[in-house]
Amino acid sequence: MYIAGFNVPFSPATDMDIPVFLSLSYVTYRNIKAAKSSMARASTEGGKIKPNTLPTTFVGKAVSPIHALAFFVPQLAYLVSVPLSGFKQPGWMLRCSLPSYDLTVNQQAGIRLLATGILLGIARFTMARLFSQLGSQLHGISRRENSKVVKHGFYSIVRHPMYSCVLVQEVLYGAMFWSYIPLAALPITAAAFAIKMPIEEGFILNDESTAEEYKAYKKDVPYRILPYIW
């Protein structure tokens, strides 16, 4: 394989985890950086979290850590295990590999690279815009002092587009790693979102400053995650 005019030895059968690892490292770094920057902006512009809007039930407190673990643990396992195994998946991870589906090695590599490219595009464009559009309203299950309803950009299509992106990324990780591990985490994340979204929306509807506007927004944008389906 030639990169910038240099012949770099690369075998799809043994070296595919190198570009996947590098891309995942970049995406993880970029998402963490964007989240920290957006959280700082939200604290400055949106104000402090209202104490009376924090969840009080066990489910309300546990749901965010659950979906965070389901999303991040497969990534962290890959990022730690692969370099320690010579930039190849270790045996325990290979035992969770997807079947070949009668695909050639090059075809599997092509699918993994395609998923990697899509993920890079999501990180570079979609997630960056989502953080920007959410702006001062970035928070967990709670409301900020200067609460408002975000309904432009991706929020004009579904009410929780960041959750949509998370689910899409988990599917892409399954293809990138060629592994069941991220796909096994997908229903856990989806179930956590299904529980979390009504709680979040309940806080918005109980906030006098946003209740009526959000009711109208729900009529204009009836779907939470996926248009016409969810």
Coordinates of C-alpha atoms in Angstrom, one line a residue:
M1 CA 0.0 0.0 0.0
Y2 CA 1.3 3.4 -1.0
I3 CA 1.0 6.4 1.4
A4 CA 2.4 9.8 0.3
G5 CA 4.5 8.0 -2.3
F6 CA 6.0 5.5 0.1
N7 CA 5.4 1.7 -0.1
V8 CA 4.0 0.8 3.4
P9 CA 3.6 -2.9 4.0
F10 CA 0.0 -3.6 4.8
S11 CA -2.0 -6.8 4.8
P12 CA -5.9 -6.7 5.2
A13 CA -5.7 -10.1 6.8
T14 CA -3.4 -9.0 9.7
D15 CA -3.1 -5.2 9.8
M16 CA -6.7 -3.9 9.6
D17 CA -6.7 -3.0 13.3
I18 CA -4.0 -0.4 12.8
P19 CA -6.2 2.1 10.8
V20 CA -9.2 1.2 13.0
F21 CA -7.2 1.9 16.2
L22 CA -5.8 5.2 14.8
S23 CA -9.3 6.4 13.7
L24 CA -11.0 5.4 16.9
S25 CA -8.2 7.2 18.9
Y26 CA -8.8 10.4 16.9
V27 CA -12.6 10.2 17.2
T28 CA -12.4 9.6 21.0
Y29 CA -10.0 12.5 21.5
R30 CA -12.1 14.8 19.3
N31 CA -15.4 13.9 21.0
I32 CA -13.9 14.4 24.5
K33 CA -12.4 17.7 23.5
A34 CA -15.7 18.9 22.0
A35 CA -17.7 17.7 25.0
K36 CA -15.4 19.6 27.5
S37 CA -15.5 22.7 25.4
S38 CA -19.3 22.6 25.1
M39 CA -19.8 21.9 28.8
A40 CA -17.7 24.9 29.7
R41 CA -19.7 27.1 27.3
A42 CA -22.9 25.7 28.7
S43 CA -21.9 26.5 32.3
T44 CA -21.0 30.1 31.2
E45 CA -24.0 30.8 29.0
G46 CA -26.6 28.5 30.4
G47 CA -26.0 29.0 34.0
K48 CA -25.8 26.5 36.8
I49 CA -27.8 23.3 37.0
K50 CA -31.1 23.8 38.9
P51 CA -30.9 21.6 42.0
N52 CA -34.6 20.9 41.9
T53 CA -34.3 19.4 38.4
L54 CA -31.8 16.7 39.3
P55 CA -33.2 13.1 39.3
T56 CA -34.2 11.7 42.7
T57 CA -35.1 8.1 41.9
F58 CA -32.6 5.3 41.6
V59 CA -33.5 4.8 37.9
G60 CA -33.1 8.5 37.1
K61 CA -29.7 8.5 38.7
A62 CA -28.5 5.2 37.2
V63 CA -29.6 5.5 33.6
S64 CA -26.9 7.9 32.5
P65 CA -24.0 5.9 33.9
I66 CA -25.5 2.8 32.4
H67 CA -25.7 4.1 28.8
A68 CA -22.3 5.8 29.2
L69 CA -20.7 2.5 30.2
A70 CA -22.4 0.5 27.5
F71 CA -21.1 3.0 24.9
F72 CA -17.6 3.6 26.2
V73 CA -16.5 0.2 27.6
P74 CA -16.2 -1.5 24.2
Q75 CA -14.2 1.4 22.8
L76 CA -11.9 1.5 25.8
A77 CA -11.4 -2.3 25.7
Y78 CA -10.4 -2.0 22.1
L79 CA -8.1 1.0 22.6
V80 CA -6.3 -0.7 25.5
S81 CA -6.2 -4.3 24.2
V82 CA -5.2 -3.8 20.6
P83 CA -1.8 -2.0 21.2
L84 CA -0.9 -4.3 24.0
S85 CA -1.4 -7.2 21.5
G86 CA 0.9 -5.8 18.8
F87 CA -2.0 -3.9 17.1
K88 CA -4.0 -7.0 16.6
Q89 CA -7.1 -8.1 18.5
P90 CA -6.3 -10.4 21.4
G91 CA -7.7 -13.9 21.6
W92 CA -10.6 -13.1 23.9
M93 CA -11.7 -10.4 21.5
L94 CA -11.4 -12.6 18.4
R95 CA -13.7 -15.1 20.1
C96 CA -16.4 -12.4 19.8
S97 CA -15.7 -11.8 16.1
L98 CA -18.6 -11.6 13.6
P99 CA -18.8 -14.6 11.2
S100 CA -17.2 -14.2 7.8
Y101 CA -20.6 -14.2 5.9
D102 CA -18.7 -15.8 3.0
L103 CA -16.8 -12.6 2.4
T104 CA -13.2 -12.5 1.3
V105 CA -10.6 -10.9 3.5
N106 CA -10.5 -7.9 1.2
Q107 CA -14.2 -7.5 1.3
Q108 CA -14.3 -7.6 5.1
A109 CA -11.5 -5.1 5.1
G110 CA -13.4 -2.9 2.8
I111 CA -16.5 -2.9 5.0
R112 CA -14.4 -2.1 8.1
L113 CA -12.7 0.8 6.3
L114 CA -16.1 2.1 5.0
A115 CA -17.4 2.0 8.6
T116 CA -14.3 3.8 9.8
G117 CA -14.7 6.5 7.2
I118 CA -18.3 7.0 8.1
L119 CA -17.4 7.3 11.8
L120 CA -14.7 9.9 11.0
G121 CA -17.3 11.9 9.0
I122 CA -19.8 11.7 11.9
A123 CA -17.1 12.9 14.4
R124 CA -15.8 15.7 12.1
F125 CA -19.2 17.1 11.0
T126 CA -22.2 15.7 12.7
M127 CA -21.1 15.6 16.3
A128 CA -19.3 18.9 16.0
R129 CA -22.6 20.5 14.8
L130 CA -24.6 18.8 17.4
F131 CA -22.5 20.2 20.2
S132 CA -22.6 23.6 18.6
Q133 CA -26.4 23.5 18.1
L134 CA -27.1 22.3 21.7
G135 CA -24.9 25.1 22.9
S136 CA -25.7 26.5 26.3
Q137 CA -28.2 23.7 27.0
L138 CA -25.7 20.8 27.3
H139 CA -26.3 18.9 30.6
G140 CA -27.3 15.5 32.0
I141 CA -30.7 14.8 33.3
S142 CA -31.4 18.3 34.7
R143 CA -32.1 21.9 33.6
R144 CA -29.9 25.0 33.6
E145 CA -30.8 28.4 35.0
N146 CA -31.1 29.9 31.6
S147 CA -33.2 27.1 30.1
K148 CA -34.4 27.3 26.5
V149 CA -35.7 24.8 23.9
V150 CA -33.2 23.9 21.1
K151 CA -35.1 23.2 17.9
H152 CA -32.9 24.2 15.0
G153 CA -30.5 22.1 12.9
F154 CA -30.6 18.4 13.7
Y155 CA -33.1 19.2 16.5
S156 CA -35.6 20.1 13.8
I157 CA -35.6 16.5 12.6
V158 CA -35.6 14.5 15.9
R159 CA -35.8 15.7 19.5
H160 CA -32.7 13.7 20.6
P161 CA -30.3 13.6 17.7
M162 CA -27.2 13.1 19.9
Y163 CA -28.6 9.8 21.1
S164 CA -29.3 8.9 17.4
C165 CA -25.6 9.5 16.7
V166 CA -24.5 7.3 19.7
L167 CA -26.6 4.4 18.4
V168 CA -25.3 4.8 14.9
Q169 CA -21.7 4.8 16.2
E170 CA -22.3 1.6 18.1
V171 CA -23.4 -0.1 14.9
L172 CA -20.3 1.3 13.1
Y173 CA -18.1 0.0 15.9
G174 CA -19.5 -3.5 15.4
A175 CA -18.4 -3.3 11.7
M176 CA -15.1 -1.6 12.5
F177 CA -14.0 -4.1 15.1
W178 CA -15.8 -6.9 13.2
S179 CA -17.1 -7.9 16.6
Y180 CA -20.3 -8.7 18.5
I181 CA -19.1 -6.7 21.5
P182 CA -20.4 -3.2 20.5
L183 CA -23.5 -4.8 19.1
A184 CA -24.2 -6.5 22.4
A185 CA -24.0 -3.1 24.1
L186 CA -26.4 -1.5 21.6
P187 CA -29.7 -2.8 23.1
I188 CA -28.5 -1.7 26.6
T189 CA -27.8 1.8 25.3
A190 CA -31.1 1.9 23.4
A191 CA -33.0 0.7 26.5
A192 CA -31.3 3.3 28.7
F193 CA -32.2 6.0 26.2
A194 CA -35.8 4.8 26.1
I195 CA -36.0 5.2 29.9
K196 CA -34.0 8.5 30.0
M197 CA -35.8 10.5 27.3
P198 CA -39.2 10.7 29.1
I199 CA -37.4 11.7 32.3
E200 CA -35.6 14.5 30.5
E201 CA -38.6 15.7 28.7
G202 CA -40.6 15.6 32.0
F203 CA -38.2 18.1 33.5
I204 CA -38.6 20.4 30.5
L205 CA -42.3 20.2 30.6
N206 CA -42.3 20.9 34.4
D207 CA -40.2 24.0 33.8
E208 CA -42.5 27.0 33.4
S209 CA -40.0 28.8 31.2
T210 CA -40.0 26.1 28.5
A211 CA -43.2 24.0 29.0
E212 CA -45.5 25.6 26.4
E213 CA -42.7 26.0 23.9
Y214 CA -41.7 22.3 24.3
K215 CA -45.3 21.1 23.9
A216 CA -45.4 22.9 20.6
Y217 CA -42.0 21.6 19.6
K218 CA -43.1 18.0 20.3
K219 CA -46.0 18.5 17.9
D220 CA -43.7 19.9 15.2
V221 CA -41.0 17.2 15.8
P222 CA -42.9 14.0 16.9
Y223 CA -39.9 11.6 16.7
R224 CA -37.3 11.2 19.4
I225 CA -34.5 9.2 17.7
L226 CA -35.4 8.0 14.2
P227 CA -37.9 9.8 11.9
Y228 CA -41.1 7.8 11.3
I229 CA -40.0 4.9 13.6
W230 CA -39.0 6.1 17.1

